[in-house]
Short mmCIF file of C-alpha atoms in Angstrom, two decimals:
data_model
loop_
_atom_site.label_atom_id
_atom_site.label_comp_id
_atom_site.label_asym_id
_atom_site.label_seq_id
_atom_site.Cartn_x
_atom_site.Cartn_y
_atom_site.Cartn_z
CA MET A 145 16.40 11.62 5.75
CA ASN A 146 15.18 9.72 2.71
CA ALA A 147 11.68 8.52 2.02
CA LEU A 148 10.52 5.79 -0.40
CA ILE A 149 7.33 6.55 -2.28
CA VAL A 150 5.49 3.51 -3.62
CA VAL A 151 3.10 4.74 -6.26
CA ASP A 152 -0.19 3.05 -6.93
CA VAL A 153 0.81 -0.63 -6.68
CA GLN A 154 -2.86 -1.73 -6.72
CA ASN A 155 -4.94 -4.66 -7.96
CA ASP A 156 -6.55 -2.87 -10.76
CA PHE A 157 -3.12 -1.98 -12.26
CA LEU A 158 -1.84 -5.53 -12.05
CA PRO A 159 -2.68 -8.52 -14.35
CA GLY A 160 -6.27 -9.29 -14.19
CA GLY A 161 -7.16 -5.74 -13.17
CA SER A 162 -9.41 -3.41 -15.11
CA LEU A 163 -6.45 -1.08 -16.00
CA ALA A 164 -3.50 -3.55 -16.01
CA VAL A 165 -0.04 -2.10 -16.62
CA PRO A 166 2.09 -4.44 -18.79
CA ASP A 167 4.42 -6.50 -16.64
CA GLY A 168 3.14 -4.51 -13.62
CA GLN A 169 3.50 -7.46 -11.32
CA ALA A 170 7.30 -7.26 -11.72
CA VAL A 171 7.47 -4.19 -9.48
CA ILE A 172 6.18 -5.98 -6.48
CA PRO A 173 9.41 -7.85 -5.41
CA ILE A 174 11.45 -4.80 -6.16
CA ALA A 175 9.08 -2.57 -4.11
CA ASN A 176 9.20 -5.04 -1.31
CA ALA A 177 13.05 -5.16 -1.26
CA ALA A 178 13.20 -1.35 -1.47
CA MET A 179 10.85 -1.00 1.40
CA GLU A 180 12.88 -3.52 3.50
CA ASN A 181 16.01 -1.65 2.78
CA ALA A 182 14.38 1.65 3.62
CA LYS A 183 13.15 0.33 6.99
CA ARG A 184 16.68 -0.98 7.76
CA SER A 185 18.22 2.40 7.11
CA GLY A 186 15.64 4.22 9.15
CA SER A 187 13.88 5.86 6.13
CA ILE A 188 10.20 6.65 5.84
CA VAL A 189 8.03 4.50 3.55
CA VAL A 190 4.78 5.99 2.14
CA ALA A 191 2.42 4.73 -0.57
CA THR A 192 -0.02 6.56 -2.83
CA GLN A 193 -3.37 4.91 -3.62
CA ASP A 194 -5.77 5.82 -6.46
CA ARG A 195 -9.22 5.85 -4.78
CA HIS A 196 -11.98 7.04 -7.20
CA PRO A 197 -15.78 7.47 -6.77
CA ARG A 198 -17.82 5.37 -9.21
CA ASN A 199 -18.68 8.42 -11.28
CA HIS A 200 -15.24 9.70 -11.72
CA GLY A 201 -14.92 11.95 -14.81
CA SER A 202 -11.75 10.13 -15.99
CA PHE A 203 -13.76 7.03 -16.72
CA ALA A 204 -14.75 6.57 -20.35
CA SER A 205 -18.01 4.99 -19.09
CA GLN A 206 -19.11 8.35 -17.85
CA HIS A 207 -19.09 9.94 -21.29
CA GLU A 208 -21.38 8.88 -24.12
CA ASN A 209 -19.69 7.21 -27.04
CA ALA A 210 -16.29 7.88 -25.59
CA ASP A 211 -13.35 5.52 -26.18
CA ILE A 212 -10.76 4.50 -23.75
CA GLY A 213 -7.53 6.37 -24.47
CA SER A 214 -9.27 9.36 -26.14
CA VAL A 215 -8.69 12.81 -24.60
CA ILE A 216 -11.49 15.19 -23.54
CA GLU A 217 -11.64 18.36 -21.55
CA LEU A 218 -12.63 17.83 -17.93
CA ASP A 219 -13.26 20.91 -15.87
CA GLY A 220 -10.83 22.93 -17.89
CA LEU A 221 -8.04 20.29 -18.12
CA ASP A 222 -7.14 17.76 -20.81
CA GLN A 223 -8.07 14.35 -19.54
CA VAL A 224 -7.26 10.88 -20.89
CA LEU A 225 -10.21 8.58 -20.54
CA TRP A 226 -9.50 5.21 -18.82
CA SER A 227 -11.53 2.12 -18.00
CA ASP A 228 -13.18 2.21 -14.59
CA HIS A 229 -10.54 1.53 -12.08
CA CYS A 230 -9.50 1.74 -8.42
CA VAL A 231 -13.11 2.45 -7.35
CA ALA A 232 -13.46 2.91 -3.64
CA ASP A 233 -14.56 -0.06 -1.71
CA THR A 234 -13.88 -2.55 -4.51
CA PRO A 235 -11.16 -5.22 -4.69
CA GLY A 236 -9.35 -3.29 -7.43
CA VAL A 237 -8.46 -0.37 -5.11
CA ALA A 238 -6.64 -2.60 -2.68
CA PHE A 239 -2.88 -3.27 -2.50
CA PRO A 240 -2.09 -6.81 -3.62
CA GLU A 241 -1.49 -9.43 -0.87
CA ALA A 242 2.10 -9.89 -2.06
CA LEU A 243 2.99 -6.28 -1.33
CA ARG A 244 4.62 -5.77 2.12
CA THR A 245 2.05 -3.24 3.36
CA ASP A 246 3.23 -3.82 6.88
CA LEU A 247 6.30 -1.76 5.99
CA ILE A 248 4.31 1.26 4.88
CA ASP A 249 4.20 4.11 7.30
CA ARG A 250 1.32 6.04 5.77
CA VAL A 251 -0.93 5.80 2.77
CA PHE A 252 -1.99 8.92 0.74
CA PRO A 253 -5.20 8.45 -1.21
CA LYS A 254 -5.83 10.49 -4.32
CA GLY A 255 -8.41 10.90 -7.01
CA GLY A 256 -11.47 11.41 -4.87
CA ASP A 257 -12.86 14.44 -6.70
CA PRO A 258 -14.98 13.24 -9.62
CA MET A 259 -14.09 16.36 -11.61
CA VAL A 260 -10.29 16.12 -11.63
CA ASP A 261 -7.85 13.29 -11.96
CA SER A 262 -4.89 12.95 -9.71
CA TYR A 263 -1.79 11.35 -11.18
CA SER A 264 0.62 12.82 -8.69
CA GLY A 265 0.81 11.71 -5.16
CA PHE A 266 1.22 15.37 -4.17
CA PHE A 267 -1.49 17.18 -5.93
CA ASP A 268 -4.50 16.66 -8.29
CA ASN A 269 -3.88 17.42 -11.91
CA GLY A 270 -5.10 20.97 -11.56
CA ARG A 271 -2.88 21.46 -8.49
CA ARG A 272 -6.01 22.74 -6.73
CA HIS A 273 -5.70 20.50 -3.73
CA SER A 274 -2.81 18.92 -1.86
CA THR A 275 -2.82 15.33 -0.58
CA GLY A 276 -0.70 16.44 2.40
CA LEU A 277 2.28 14.25 1.26
CA ALA A 278 4.84 17.07 0.97
CA GLU A 279 3.83 18.44 4.40
CA PHE A 280 4.07 14.98 6.01
CA LEU A 281 7.53 14.34 4.50
CA ARG A 282 8.83 17.77 5.60
CA ASP A 283 7.44 17.16 9.14
CA GLN A 284 9.46 13.89 9.18
CA GLY A 285 12.69 15.67 8.22
CA VAL A 286 12.75 14.19 4.73
CA THR A 287 14.99 15.91 2.23
CA SER A 288 15.28 13.19 -0.49
CA VAL A 289 12.85 10.68 -1.97
CA THR A 290 13.03 7.57 -4.09
CA VAL A 291 10.00 6.89 -6.34
CA LEU A 292 8.80 3.64 -7.85
CA GLY A 293 5.59 1.96 -8.85
CA LEU A 294 2.87 2.25 -11.55
CA ALA A 295 2.78 3.67 -14.03
CA THR A 296 6.12 5.23 -15.16
CA ASP A 297 4.60 7.45 -17.77
CA TYR A 298 1.69 8.80 -15.61
CA CYS A 299 1.43 8.55 -11.81
CA VAL A 300 5.06 7.69 -11.27
CA LYS A 301 6.24 10.52 -13.57
CA PHE A 302 4.00 13.21 -12.03
CA THR A 303 4.79 12.17 -8.46
CA ALA A 304 8.50 12.44 -9.23
CA LEU A 305 8.09 15.72 -11.01
CA ASP A 306 6.16 17.21 -8.07
CA ALA A 307 8.66 15.82 -5.55
CA ALA A 308 11.46 17.58 -7.35
CA ALA A 309 9.37 20.79 -7.63
CA GLU A 310 8.76 20.61 -3.87
CA GLY A 311 12.50 20.71 -3.28
CA PHE A 312 13.09 17.06 -2.57
CA ASN A 313 16.22 15.49 -4.06
CA THR A 314 14.38 12.95 -6.22
CA THR A 315 15.33 9.55 -7.68
CA LEU A 316 13.26 7.28 -9.87
CA LEU A 317 14.02 3.62 -9.41
CA LEU A 318 13.47 2.59 -13.02
CA ASP A 319 13.28 -1.03 -12.77
CA GLY A 320 10.82 -0.69 -9.85
CA SER A 321 8.39 0.89 -12.27
CA ARG A 322 6.42 -0.03 -15.35
CA GLY A 323 4.64 2.07 -17.91
CA VAL A 324 1.40 2.09 -19.86
CA ASN A 325 2.93 3.23 -23.14
CA LEU A 326 -0.47 4.25 -24.43
CA ASN A 327 1.48 5.78 -27.36
CA PRO A 328 4.77 4.14 -28.41
CA GLY A 329 7.73 5.83 -26.65
CA ASP A 330 5.69 7.35 -23.80
CA VAL A 331 7.94 5.66 -21.12
CA ASP A 332 11.12 6.86 -22.75
CA ALA A 333 9.69 10.44 -23.12
CA ALA A 334 8.73 10.35 -19.49
CA VAL A 335 12.15 9.35 -18.39
CA ALA A 336 13.71 12.08 -20.58
CA GLU A 337 11.36 14.70 -19.04
CA LEU A 338 12.26 13.57 -15.55
CA CYS A 339 15.94 13.86 -16.38
CA ASP A 340 15.33 17.41 -17.73
CA HIS A 341 13.79 18.34 -14.45
CA GLY A 342 16.64 17.07 -12.32
CA VAL A 343 15.26 13.79 -11.22
CA HIS A 344 18.02 11.10 -10.88
CA ILE A 345 17.34 7.79 -12.71
CA LYS A 346 18.82 4.66 -11.49
CA ARG A 347 18.31 0.87 -11.47
CA VAL A 348 18.62 -1.36 -8.39
CA GLU A 349 22.12 -2.53 -9.30
CA GLU A 350 23.31 0.54 -11.10
CA THR A 351 24.45 4.16 -10.19
CA ASN A 352 22.47 7.19 -11.44
CA GLN A 353 22.02 7.52 -15.23
CA CYS A 354 21.22 11.22 -15.20
#
């Protein structure tokens, strides 16, 4: 069985949000179509959701004189500092109204520990705690996953890498994802890294690229 993983398609990552991904809104119709196709074929649809406390250590606002985009050490791990985003119980954490959330079987929140970020939908960045996503997928008999969402060079990349590491045959739907490109070339580097780790890269109308 296949599962579709919709990564972090949330208001704060969309135009007008506090950490908007360039062209992020373009993934919504592709995600909706992919979810509809998944349900027609009997596949599982899950979504990940960044859900941070207000004092999360990945927020530049929590560190004196820190710049967004700079890198610090947070509890022993390198951490890029971001603007405050996807704070629990705020509009930014929510899925956009245009996203077909009625097709999602289960949502997996991540990022609740203020001392460690959680890019992947499977584990926090230190791999200290599991979200339960891998266990859920195995319980449903899932052997392959397709990943899309926001952002290609961060949460999508790490979700796909962990999916492959957990033994799932993993495909990235490239045109269903958009990247931050904090540094020029980050998205291309992320795609190359995914290829190197056995993740298949495809577009909606194309066969696998690697």
